[in-house]
XYZ file of C-alpha atoms in Angstrom:
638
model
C 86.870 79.809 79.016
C 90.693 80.147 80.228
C 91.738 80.181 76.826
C 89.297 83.296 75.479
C 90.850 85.290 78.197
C 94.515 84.588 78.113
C 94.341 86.233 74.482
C 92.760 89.177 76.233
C 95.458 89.430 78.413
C 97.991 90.017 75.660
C 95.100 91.777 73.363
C 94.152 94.287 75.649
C 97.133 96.485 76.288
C 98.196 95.908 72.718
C 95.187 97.580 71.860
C 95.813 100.309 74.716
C 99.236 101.256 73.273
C 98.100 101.456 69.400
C 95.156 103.504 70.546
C 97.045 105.631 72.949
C 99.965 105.785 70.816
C 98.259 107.054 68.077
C 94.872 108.877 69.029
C 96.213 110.335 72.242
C 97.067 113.375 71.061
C 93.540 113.846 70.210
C 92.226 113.108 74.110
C 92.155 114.865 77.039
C 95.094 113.510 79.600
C 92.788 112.506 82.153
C 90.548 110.523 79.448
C 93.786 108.718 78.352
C 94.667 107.914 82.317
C 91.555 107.060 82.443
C 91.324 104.584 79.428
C 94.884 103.438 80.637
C 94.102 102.171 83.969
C 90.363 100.834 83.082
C 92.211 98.694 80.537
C 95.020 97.654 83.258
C 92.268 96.721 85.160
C 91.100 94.550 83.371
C 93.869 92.934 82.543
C 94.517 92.198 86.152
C 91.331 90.607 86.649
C 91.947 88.430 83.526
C 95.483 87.543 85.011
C 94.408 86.843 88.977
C 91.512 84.870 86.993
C 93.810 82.604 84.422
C 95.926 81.711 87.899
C 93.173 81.086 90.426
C 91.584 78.253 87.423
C 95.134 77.269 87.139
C 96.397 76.617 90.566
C 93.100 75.898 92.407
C 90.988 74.507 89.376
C 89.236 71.224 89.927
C 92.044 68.632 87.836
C 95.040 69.719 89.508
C 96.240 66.091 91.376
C 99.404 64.689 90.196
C 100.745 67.968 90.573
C 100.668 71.466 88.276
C 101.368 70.482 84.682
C 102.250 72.873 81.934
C 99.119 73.279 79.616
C 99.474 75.391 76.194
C 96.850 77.201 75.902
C 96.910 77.988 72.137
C 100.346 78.044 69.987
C 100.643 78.631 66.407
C 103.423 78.304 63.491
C 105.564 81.753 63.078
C 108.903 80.227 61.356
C 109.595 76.395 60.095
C 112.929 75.416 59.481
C 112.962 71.744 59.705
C 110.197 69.416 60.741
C 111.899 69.477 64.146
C 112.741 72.768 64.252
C 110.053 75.499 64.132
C 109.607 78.772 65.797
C 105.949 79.199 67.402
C 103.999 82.035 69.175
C 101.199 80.943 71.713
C 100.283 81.106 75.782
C 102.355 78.656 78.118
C 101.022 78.606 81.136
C 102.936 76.733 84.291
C 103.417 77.661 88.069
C 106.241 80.630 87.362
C 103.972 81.999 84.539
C 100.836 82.013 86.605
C 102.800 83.603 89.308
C 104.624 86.037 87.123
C 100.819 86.776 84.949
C 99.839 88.392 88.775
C 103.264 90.245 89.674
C 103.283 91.903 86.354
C 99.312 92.606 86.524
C 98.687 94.201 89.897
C 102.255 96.320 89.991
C 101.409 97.708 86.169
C 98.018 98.509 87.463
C 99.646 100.245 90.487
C 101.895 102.068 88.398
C 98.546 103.099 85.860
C 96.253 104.206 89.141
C 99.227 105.885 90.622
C 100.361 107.643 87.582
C 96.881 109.844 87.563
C 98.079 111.595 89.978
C 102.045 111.901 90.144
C 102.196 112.558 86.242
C 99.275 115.126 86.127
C 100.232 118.165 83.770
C 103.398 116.292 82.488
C 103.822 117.146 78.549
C 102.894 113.634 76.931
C 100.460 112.667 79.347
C 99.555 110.604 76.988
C 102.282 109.210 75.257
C 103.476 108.142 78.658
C 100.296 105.603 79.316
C 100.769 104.285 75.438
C 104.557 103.342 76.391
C 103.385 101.631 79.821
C 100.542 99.721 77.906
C 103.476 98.757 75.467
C 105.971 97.696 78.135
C 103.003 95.703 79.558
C 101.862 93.901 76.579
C 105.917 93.203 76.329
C 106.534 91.560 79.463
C 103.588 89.878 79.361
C 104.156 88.041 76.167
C 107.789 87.103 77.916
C 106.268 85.299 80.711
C 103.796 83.300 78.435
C 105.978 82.499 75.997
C 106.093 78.684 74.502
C 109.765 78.736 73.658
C 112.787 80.143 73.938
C 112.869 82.363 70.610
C 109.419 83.929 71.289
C 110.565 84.758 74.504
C 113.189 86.402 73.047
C 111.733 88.424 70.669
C 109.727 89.950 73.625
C 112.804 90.601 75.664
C 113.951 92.894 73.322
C 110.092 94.354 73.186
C 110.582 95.096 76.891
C 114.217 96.712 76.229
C 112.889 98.954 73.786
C 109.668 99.781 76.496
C 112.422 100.392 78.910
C 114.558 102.674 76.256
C 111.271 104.602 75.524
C 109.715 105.258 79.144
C 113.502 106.187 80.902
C 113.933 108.780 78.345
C 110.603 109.880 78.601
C 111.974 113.332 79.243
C 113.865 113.663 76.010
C 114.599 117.413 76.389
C 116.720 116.104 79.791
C 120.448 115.438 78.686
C 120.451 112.925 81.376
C 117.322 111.253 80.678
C 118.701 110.393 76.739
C 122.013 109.268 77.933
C 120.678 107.103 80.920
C 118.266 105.706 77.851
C 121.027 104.806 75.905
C 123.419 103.631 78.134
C 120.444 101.179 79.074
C 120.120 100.139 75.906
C 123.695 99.486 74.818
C 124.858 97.579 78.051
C 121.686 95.677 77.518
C 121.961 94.798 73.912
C 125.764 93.011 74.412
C 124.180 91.385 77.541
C 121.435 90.174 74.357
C 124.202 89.210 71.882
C 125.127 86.233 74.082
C 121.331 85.199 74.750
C 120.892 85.220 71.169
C 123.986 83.280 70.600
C 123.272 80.740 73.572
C 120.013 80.114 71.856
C 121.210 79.393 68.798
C 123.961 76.816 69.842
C 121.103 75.565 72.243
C 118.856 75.172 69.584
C 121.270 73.332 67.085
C 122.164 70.750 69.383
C 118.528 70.274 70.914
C 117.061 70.765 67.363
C 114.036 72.753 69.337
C 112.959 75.882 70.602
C 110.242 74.820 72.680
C 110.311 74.579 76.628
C 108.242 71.710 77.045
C 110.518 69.700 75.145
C 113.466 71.482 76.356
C 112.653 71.120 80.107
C 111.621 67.757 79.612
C 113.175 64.857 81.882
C 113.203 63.010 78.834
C 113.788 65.910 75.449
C 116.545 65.704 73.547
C 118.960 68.351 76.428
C 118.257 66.110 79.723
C 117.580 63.047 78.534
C 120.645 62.893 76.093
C 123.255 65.467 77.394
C 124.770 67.330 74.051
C 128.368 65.511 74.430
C 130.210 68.178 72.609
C 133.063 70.286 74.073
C 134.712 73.602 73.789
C 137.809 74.371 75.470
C 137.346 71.743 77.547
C 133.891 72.635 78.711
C 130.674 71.306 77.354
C 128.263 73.117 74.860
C 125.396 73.163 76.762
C 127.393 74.592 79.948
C 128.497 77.206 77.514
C 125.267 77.869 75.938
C 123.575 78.407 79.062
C 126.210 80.796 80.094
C 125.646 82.419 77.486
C 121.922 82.510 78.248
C 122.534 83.453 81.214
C 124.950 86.367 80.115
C 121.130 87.327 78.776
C 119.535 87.346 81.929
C 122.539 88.631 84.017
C 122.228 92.172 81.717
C 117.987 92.619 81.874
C 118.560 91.894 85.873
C 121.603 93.970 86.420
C 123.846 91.757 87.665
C 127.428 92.119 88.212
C 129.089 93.301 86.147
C 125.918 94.044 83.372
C 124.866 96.465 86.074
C 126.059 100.143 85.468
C 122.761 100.495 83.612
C 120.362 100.179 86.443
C 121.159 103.212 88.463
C 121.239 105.544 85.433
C 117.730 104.277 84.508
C 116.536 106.788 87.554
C 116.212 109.556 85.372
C 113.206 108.096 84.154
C 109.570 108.954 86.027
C 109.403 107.740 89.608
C 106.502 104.769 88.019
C 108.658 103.528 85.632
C 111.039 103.017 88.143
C 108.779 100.840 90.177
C 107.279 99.057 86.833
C 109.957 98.421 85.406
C 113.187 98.846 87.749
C 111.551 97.063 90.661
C 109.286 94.220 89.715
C 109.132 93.164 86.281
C 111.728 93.969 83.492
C 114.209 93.581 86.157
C 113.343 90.185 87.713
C 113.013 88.582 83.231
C 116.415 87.342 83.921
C 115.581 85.684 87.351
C 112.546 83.967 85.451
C 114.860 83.314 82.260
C 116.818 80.942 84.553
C 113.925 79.474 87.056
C 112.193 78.710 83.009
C 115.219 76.928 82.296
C 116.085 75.519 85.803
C 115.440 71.868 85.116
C 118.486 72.242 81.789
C 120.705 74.350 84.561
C 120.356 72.011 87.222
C 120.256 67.900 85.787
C 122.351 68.838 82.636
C 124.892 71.804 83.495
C 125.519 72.341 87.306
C 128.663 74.054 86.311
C 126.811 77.236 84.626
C 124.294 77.061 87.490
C 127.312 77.791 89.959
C 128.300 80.565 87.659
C 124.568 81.644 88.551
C 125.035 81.147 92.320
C 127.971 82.803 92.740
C 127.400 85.892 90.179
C 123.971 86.183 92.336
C 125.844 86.128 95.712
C 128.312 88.508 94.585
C 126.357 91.130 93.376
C 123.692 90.699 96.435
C 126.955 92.059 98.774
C 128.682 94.621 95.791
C 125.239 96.586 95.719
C 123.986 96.383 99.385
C 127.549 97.880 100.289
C 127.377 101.110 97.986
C 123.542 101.745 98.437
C 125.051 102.729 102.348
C 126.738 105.434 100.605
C 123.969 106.907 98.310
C 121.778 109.855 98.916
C 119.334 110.013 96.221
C 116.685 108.258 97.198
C 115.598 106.366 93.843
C 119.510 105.191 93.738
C 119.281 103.511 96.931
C 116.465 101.655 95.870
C 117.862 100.992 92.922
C 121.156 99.242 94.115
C 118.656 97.800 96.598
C 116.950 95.985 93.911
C 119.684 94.543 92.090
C 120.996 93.503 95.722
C 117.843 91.686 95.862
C 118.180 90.421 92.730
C 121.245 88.947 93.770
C 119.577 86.895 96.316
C 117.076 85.446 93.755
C 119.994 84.180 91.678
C 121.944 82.812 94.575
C 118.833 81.003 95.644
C 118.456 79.249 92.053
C 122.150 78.729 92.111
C 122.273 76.478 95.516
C 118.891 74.970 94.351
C 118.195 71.188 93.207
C 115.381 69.676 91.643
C 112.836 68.616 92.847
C 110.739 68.558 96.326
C 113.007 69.902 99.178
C 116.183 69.584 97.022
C 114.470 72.436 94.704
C 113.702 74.307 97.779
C 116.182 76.976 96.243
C 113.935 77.687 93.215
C 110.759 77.758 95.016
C 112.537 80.231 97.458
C 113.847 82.829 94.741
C 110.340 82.581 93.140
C 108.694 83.239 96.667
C 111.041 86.533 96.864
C 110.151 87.795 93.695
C 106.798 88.006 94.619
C 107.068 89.103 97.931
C 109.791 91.623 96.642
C 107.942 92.805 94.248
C 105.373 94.120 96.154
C 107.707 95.809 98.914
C 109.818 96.879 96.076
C 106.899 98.306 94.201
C 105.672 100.372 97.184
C 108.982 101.655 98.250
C 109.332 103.102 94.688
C 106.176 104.723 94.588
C 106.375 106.124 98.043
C 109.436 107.311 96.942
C 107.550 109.201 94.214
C 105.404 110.663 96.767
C 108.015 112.117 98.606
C 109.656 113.638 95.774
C 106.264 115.115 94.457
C 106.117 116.673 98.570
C 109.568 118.042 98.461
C 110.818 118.574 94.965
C 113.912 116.459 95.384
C 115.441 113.625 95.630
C 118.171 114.062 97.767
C 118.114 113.028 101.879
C 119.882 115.849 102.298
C 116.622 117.928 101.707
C 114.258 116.180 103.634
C 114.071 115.468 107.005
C 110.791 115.310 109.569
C 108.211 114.702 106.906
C 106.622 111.681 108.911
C 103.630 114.162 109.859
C 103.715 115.784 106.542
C 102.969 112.432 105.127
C 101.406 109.737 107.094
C 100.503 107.538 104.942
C 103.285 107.512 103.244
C 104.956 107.296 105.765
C 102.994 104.010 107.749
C 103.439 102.104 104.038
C 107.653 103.211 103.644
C 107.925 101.328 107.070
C 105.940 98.808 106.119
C 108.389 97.861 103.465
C 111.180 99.081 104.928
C 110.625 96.289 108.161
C 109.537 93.422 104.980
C 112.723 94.221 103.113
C 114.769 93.505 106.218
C 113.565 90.336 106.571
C 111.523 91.321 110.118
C 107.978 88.713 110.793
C 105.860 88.720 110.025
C 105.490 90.456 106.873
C 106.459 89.048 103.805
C 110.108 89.927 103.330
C 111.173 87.676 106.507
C 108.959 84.329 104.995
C 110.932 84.582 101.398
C 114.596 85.420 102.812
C 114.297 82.972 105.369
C 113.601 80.267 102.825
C 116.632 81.530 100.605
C 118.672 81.299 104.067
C 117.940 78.204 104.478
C 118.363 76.523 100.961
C 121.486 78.380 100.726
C 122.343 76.935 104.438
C 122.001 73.132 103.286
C 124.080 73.897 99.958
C 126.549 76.259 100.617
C 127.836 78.023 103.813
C 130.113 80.682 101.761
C 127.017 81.761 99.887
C 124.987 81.102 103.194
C 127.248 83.963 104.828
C 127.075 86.441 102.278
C 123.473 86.024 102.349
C 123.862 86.706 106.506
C 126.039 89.660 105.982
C 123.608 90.871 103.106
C 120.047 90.309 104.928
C 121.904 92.909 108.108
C 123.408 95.852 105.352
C 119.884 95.878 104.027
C 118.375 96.011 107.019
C 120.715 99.106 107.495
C 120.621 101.164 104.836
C 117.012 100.982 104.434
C 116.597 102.226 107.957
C 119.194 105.041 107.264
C 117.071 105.616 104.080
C 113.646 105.868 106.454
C 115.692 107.896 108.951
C 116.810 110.604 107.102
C 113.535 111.274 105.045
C 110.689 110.727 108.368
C 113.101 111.898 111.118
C 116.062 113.470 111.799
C 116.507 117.175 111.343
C 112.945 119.006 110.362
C 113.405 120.998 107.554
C 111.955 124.651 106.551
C 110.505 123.673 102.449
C 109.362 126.463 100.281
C 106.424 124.856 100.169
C 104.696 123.096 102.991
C 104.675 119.120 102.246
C 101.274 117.471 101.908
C 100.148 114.036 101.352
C 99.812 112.682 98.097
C 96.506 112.501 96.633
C 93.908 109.466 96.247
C 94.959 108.681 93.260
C 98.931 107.722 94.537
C 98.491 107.040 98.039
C 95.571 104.441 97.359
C 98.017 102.212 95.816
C 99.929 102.654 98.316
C 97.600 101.135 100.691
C 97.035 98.142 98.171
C 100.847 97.529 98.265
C 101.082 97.812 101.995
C 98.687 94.799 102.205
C 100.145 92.716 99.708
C 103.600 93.474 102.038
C 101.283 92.135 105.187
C 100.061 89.292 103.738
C 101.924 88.037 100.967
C 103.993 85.625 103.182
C 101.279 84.078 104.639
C 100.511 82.448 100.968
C 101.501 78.525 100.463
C 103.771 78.852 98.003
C 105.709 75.698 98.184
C 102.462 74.148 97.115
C 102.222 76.359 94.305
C 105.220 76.984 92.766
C 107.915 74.478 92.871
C 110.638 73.210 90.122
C 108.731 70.051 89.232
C 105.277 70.849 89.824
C 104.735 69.187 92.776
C 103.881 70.439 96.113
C 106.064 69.835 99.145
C 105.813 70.942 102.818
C 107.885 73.578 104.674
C 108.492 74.863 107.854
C 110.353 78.194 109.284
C 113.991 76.289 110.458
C 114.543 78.812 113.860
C 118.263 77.816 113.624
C 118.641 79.778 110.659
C 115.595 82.630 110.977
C 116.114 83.556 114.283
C 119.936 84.713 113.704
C 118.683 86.286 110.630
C 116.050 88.242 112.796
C 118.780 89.383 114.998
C 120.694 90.040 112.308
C 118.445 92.573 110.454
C 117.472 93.994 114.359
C 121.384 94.813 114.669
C 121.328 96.973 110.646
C 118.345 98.844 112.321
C 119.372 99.265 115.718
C 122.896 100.705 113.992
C 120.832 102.642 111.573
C 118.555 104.235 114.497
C 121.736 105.390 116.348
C 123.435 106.504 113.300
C 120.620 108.661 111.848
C 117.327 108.822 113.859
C 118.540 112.601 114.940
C 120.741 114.838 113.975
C 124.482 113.331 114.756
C 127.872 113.642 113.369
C 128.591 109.896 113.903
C 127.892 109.251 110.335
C 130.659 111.613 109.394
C 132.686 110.240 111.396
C 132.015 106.647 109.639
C 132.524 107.938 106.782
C 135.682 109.378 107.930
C 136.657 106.189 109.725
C 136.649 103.908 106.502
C 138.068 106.597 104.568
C 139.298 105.356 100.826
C 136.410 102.592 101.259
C 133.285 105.117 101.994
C 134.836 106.923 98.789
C 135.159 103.815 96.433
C 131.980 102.653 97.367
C 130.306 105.957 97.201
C 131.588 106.627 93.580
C 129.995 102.908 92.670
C 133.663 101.397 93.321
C 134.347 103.491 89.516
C 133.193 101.285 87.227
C 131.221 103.511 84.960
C 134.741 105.570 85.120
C 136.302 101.611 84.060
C 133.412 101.069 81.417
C 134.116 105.067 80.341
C 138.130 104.277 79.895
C 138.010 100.497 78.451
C 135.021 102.228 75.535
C 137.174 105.388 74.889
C 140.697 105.060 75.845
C 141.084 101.324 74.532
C 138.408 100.650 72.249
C 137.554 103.908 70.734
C 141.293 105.665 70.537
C 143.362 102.259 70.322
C 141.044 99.992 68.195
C 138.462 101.862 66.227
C 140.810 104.882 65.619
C 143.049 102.625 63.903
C 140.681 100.874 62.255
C 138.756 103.800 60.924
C 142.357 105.287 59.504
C 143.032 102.293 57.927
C 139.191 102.428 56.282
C 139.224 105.758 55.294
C 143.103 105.955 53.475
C 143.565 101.890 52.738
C 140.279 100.875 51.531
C 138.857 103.821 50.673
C 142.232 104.780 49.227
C 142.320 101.565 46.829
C 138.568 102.271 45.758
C 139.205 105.673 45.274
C 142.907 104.524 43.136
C 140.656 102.129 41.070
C 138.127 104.522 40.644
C 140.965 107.099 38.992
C 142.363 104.439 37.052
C 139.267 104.209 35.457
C 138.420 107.639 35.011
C 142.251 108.596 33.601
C 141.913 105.302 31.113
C 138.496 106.285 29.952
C 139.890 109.879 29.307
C 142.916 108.260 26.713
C 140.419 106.285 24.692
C 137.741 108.547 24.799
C 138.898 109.075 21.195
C 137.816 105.806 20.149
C 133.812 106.152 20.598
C 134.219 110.019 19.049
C 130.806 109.221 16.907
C 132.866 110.363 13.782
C 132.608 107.816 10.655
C 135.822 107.877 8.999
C 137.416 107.341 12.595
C 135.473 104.616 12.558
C 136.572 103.428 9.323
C 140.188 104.161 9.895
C 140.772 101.769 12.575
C 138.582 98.987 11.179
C 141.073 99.742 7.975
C 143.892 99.663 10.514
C 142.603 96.576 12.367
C 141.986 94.647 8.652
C 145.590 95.398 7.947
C 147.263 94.413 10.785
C 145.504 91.044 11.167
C 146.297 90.778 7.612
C 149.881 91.450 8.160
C 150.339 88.870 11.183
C 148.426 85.924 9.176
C 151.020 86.426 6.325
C 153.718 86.583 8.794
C 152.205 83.539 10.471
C 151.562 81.628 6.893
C 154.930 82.240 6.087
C 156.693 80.928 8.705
């Protein structure tokens, strides 16, 4: 039975996004919703199926086992080497089968309502069901190539559905600049595959993962500048990852992407495309962490890194959507530095289980602050906190749920935000106390620009609108309410006996040592955040004022999309491809062009020869006869 529905879990919204995509036109926007959600639905139910049978199904001692559920040949090579499409389905794919699921089907119920009357209605629901189908064909993949090939599915989902509004100038270039950064981040996942690959002779993640395969079993003894292969190739992997998940410094891409529809921001900037990198690695952890420690710290500290660079500049933002944005990749950040400080293993993986337990968690807070977001922009008609102000009566439920996920994000109990952090605290407290402090400072600048985030939209000054606010309709606040409860409870689930990096359970506890600081911690970000913006004050001026070039560097994104902007047109457009393109156009082109005159102006002299007149003909066959003539005597005689 499990197998007839996992194919209907990657059937169905394949079969939503040919339909949609090319009878839409031809149905009425609410039938296509409609149609859209139903099959989302669906899908859902097939998903939260596949994983209840998985994780609670009646042969499940000796721990959860990866089981293929079908697989067939795409590519052969070699005997060994062969490239394979199927359904793998383990403990991070389960998981991953219902974070994709019931956030896509959020996205479809809530999109009813915030896209009604958009121009391609339609064409909006075929791109979802595409990006859907994409990401979940990524999660289920058998091996690392198919995988691949539906990571770049998802980047072209992404590409299409954040310039969904192609007449906006900003829309196309935040598309493309998604795109690009993303496609070098790709080069170096393709490449670390292939040198992967070589050396493993394999594609497939069983084998790969494998105590035993060819990559743990018998570490690849090749170097390169002093490093090994395998460290490199999983750097490079990683490189992969690091650009889909907007880390540092593959992020610039991420807060662009806003320009895209409020949903697709919580799809696919939230919760799923977003988090492929953090499952790239967790799919992978076992190679990482037994066979190449030293890319695993590049993991670790990359994650910790950009955890602090993002939570510092989303203090400075005030468009809404980029807050959350740089909010997510903060998050992000954690879920990398959790696999980074992670073993294998019962409570030495504790770090992989915990990074697994925040994407979940996360992506339901993360999910439902993105959509309440979108139902504050469809009260006010902006984006900007410096238009809104007071709308907590306006819009109570949307206002109840933004707390909600405002308190889980900051890591307050119980709701679901505190359970996962505290467990990345921890792991990162018994590996490494620099990363352990970032994480500290981190958890209490979250905790404070989310509340000056809340603050300025609910409270502070109350605004005269053109129009009065209202709440959103069923259609967006009920998923709302679904989120909110996911927020509640989603701690509460056992998830080091569910997910861990070997497949067996383990037992943890909350360590107080660790949460209770961290409780304080995130208190002090709100209590800060309360003073600071709960009414109308000029203290945050004077902040702002007070750190001076900081607030200004951090505000502008610390310039690095001016950096990216000069290193791709002052250096490599004016001082490499200029050169380059001179050289093309007058050397090579020049010496074809020579070659090609050469052969025009020699053609023109001996045109004469094929003049189609006989007795020219004759004449220099006469000739010809002669002079061979001549030089055989000559030759005779001497």
């Amino acid at each position: 039975m499990i197998f007839s529905l996992a194919i209907w879990i990657l059937a169905l919204p394949l079969m939503m996004f040919l339909f949609l995509g090319l009878a839409g036109h031809k149905l009425k926007p609410a039938t296509a919703g409609i149609l859209g959600t139903a099959g989302l639905g669906v899908v859902a139910l097939l998903s939260y199926t596949v994983a209840a049978v998985y994780f609670f199904g009646p042969s499940r001692e000796g721990g959860l086992q990866p089981e293929v559920l079908f697989s067939f040949d795409w590519l052969h090579f070699t005997d060994q080497l062969q490239v394979k499409l199927g359904f793998l389905l383990d403990p991070i794919s389960a998981m991953m089968l219902v974070v994709v699921s019931t956030v896509s089907f959020a996205v479809h119920l809530y999109s009813n309502g915030y896209m009604h009357g958009e121009r391609g209605f339609q064409r909006f629901y075929a791109f979802l069901s595409l990006f859907t189908f994409s990401m979940m064909g990524l999660v289920v993949a058998t091996n690392i190539f198919q995988m691949y090939i539906f990571w770049e599915l998802v980047g072209v989902s992404s590409y299409l559905l954040i310039g969904f509004y192609y007449e906006k100038p900003s829309a196309i270039l935040a598309s493309k600049k998604a795109f690009i950064v993303t496609r070098f981040a790709d080069l170096g996942f393709l490449i670390g595959i292939l040198v992967l690959s070589y050396y493993a002779q394999t594609f497939d993640f069983i084998t790969l993962t494998s105590l035993e395969g060819p990559v743990i079993g018998h570490p690849v003894g090749a170097t390169f500048l002093g490093v090994s292969v395998l460290t490199w190739a999983l750097v490079l992997i990683f490189m992969g990852g690091a650009g889909k998940s907007a880390m540092f410094p593959l992020h610039i891409w991420l807060p662009d992407a806003m320009e895209g529809p409020t949903p697709v921001s919580a799809l696919i900037h939230a919760a799923t495309m977003v988090v492929a990198g953090v499952y790239l690695v967790a799919r992978l952890f076992p190679v990482y962490v037994l066979a190449a420690p030293d890319a695993l710290m590049v993991v670790a500290y990359t994650g910790g890194f950009t955890a602090l660079f993002a939570a510092v500049i989303a203090c400075t933002q005030n468009d809404i959507k980029r807050v959350l944005a740089f909010s997510t990749m903060s998050q992000l950040g954690y879920m990398m530095l959790a696999l980074g400080v992670s073993g294998y293993g019962g409570h030495d993986g504790l770090g992989f289980m915990a990074s697994m337990f925040h994407l979940f968690t996360h992506a339901m807070f993360k999910a439902l602050l993105f959509l309440g977001a979108g139902a504050i922009i469809h009260a006010v008609h902006s984006n900007f906190m410096t238009d809104m102000g007071g709308l907590r009566k306006h819009l109570p439920i949307t206002h109840i749920t933004f707390l909600l996920a405002c308190l889980a994000i900051a890591g307050i109990p119980p709701l679901s935000g505190f359970f996962s952090k505290d467990e990345i605290l921890v792991a990162a407290f018994h590996s490494n106390k620099l990363l352990f402090f970032v994480a500290y400072a981190v958890s209490g600048i979250t905790a404070f620009y989310m509340f000056r985030l809340y603050y300025n939209i609910f409270w502070g000054v109350r605004r005269e609108y053109p129009h009065p606010p209202h709440e959103a309709p069923l259609s967006m606040s009920l998923p709302l309410m679904i989120l909110a409860a996911a927020t509640i409870f989603a701690g509460f689930i056992p998830f080091a006996q569910l997910v861990t990096s070997d497949g067996q359970p383990f037992e943890i506890h909350t360590e107080w040592v660790v949460a209770v600081p961290a409780v304080l911690i995130g208190l002090t970000g709100i209590l800060v955040a309360t003073l600071m913006y709960k009414s109308e004050k000029t203290l945050p001026d004077r902040v702002a004022a007070f750190f001076g070039p900081l607030y200004r560097w951090a505000s502008r994104k610390f310039y690095f999309d001016e950096l990216y902007m000069f290193i791709t047109k002052r250096i490599l457009f004016n001082k490499v491809s200029s050169p380059v393109a001179w050289f093309d156009r007058h050397i090579v082109d020049g010496f074809m062009n020579l070659l090609a005159y050469l052969a025009q102006r020699s053609s023109f002299l001996i045109r004469g020869l094929q003049s189609g007149h006989i007795q020219g003909y004759v004449f220099v066959f006469v000739l010809g006869a002669v002079l061979l003539s001549a030089y055989m005597l000559l030759f005779v005689t001497l």
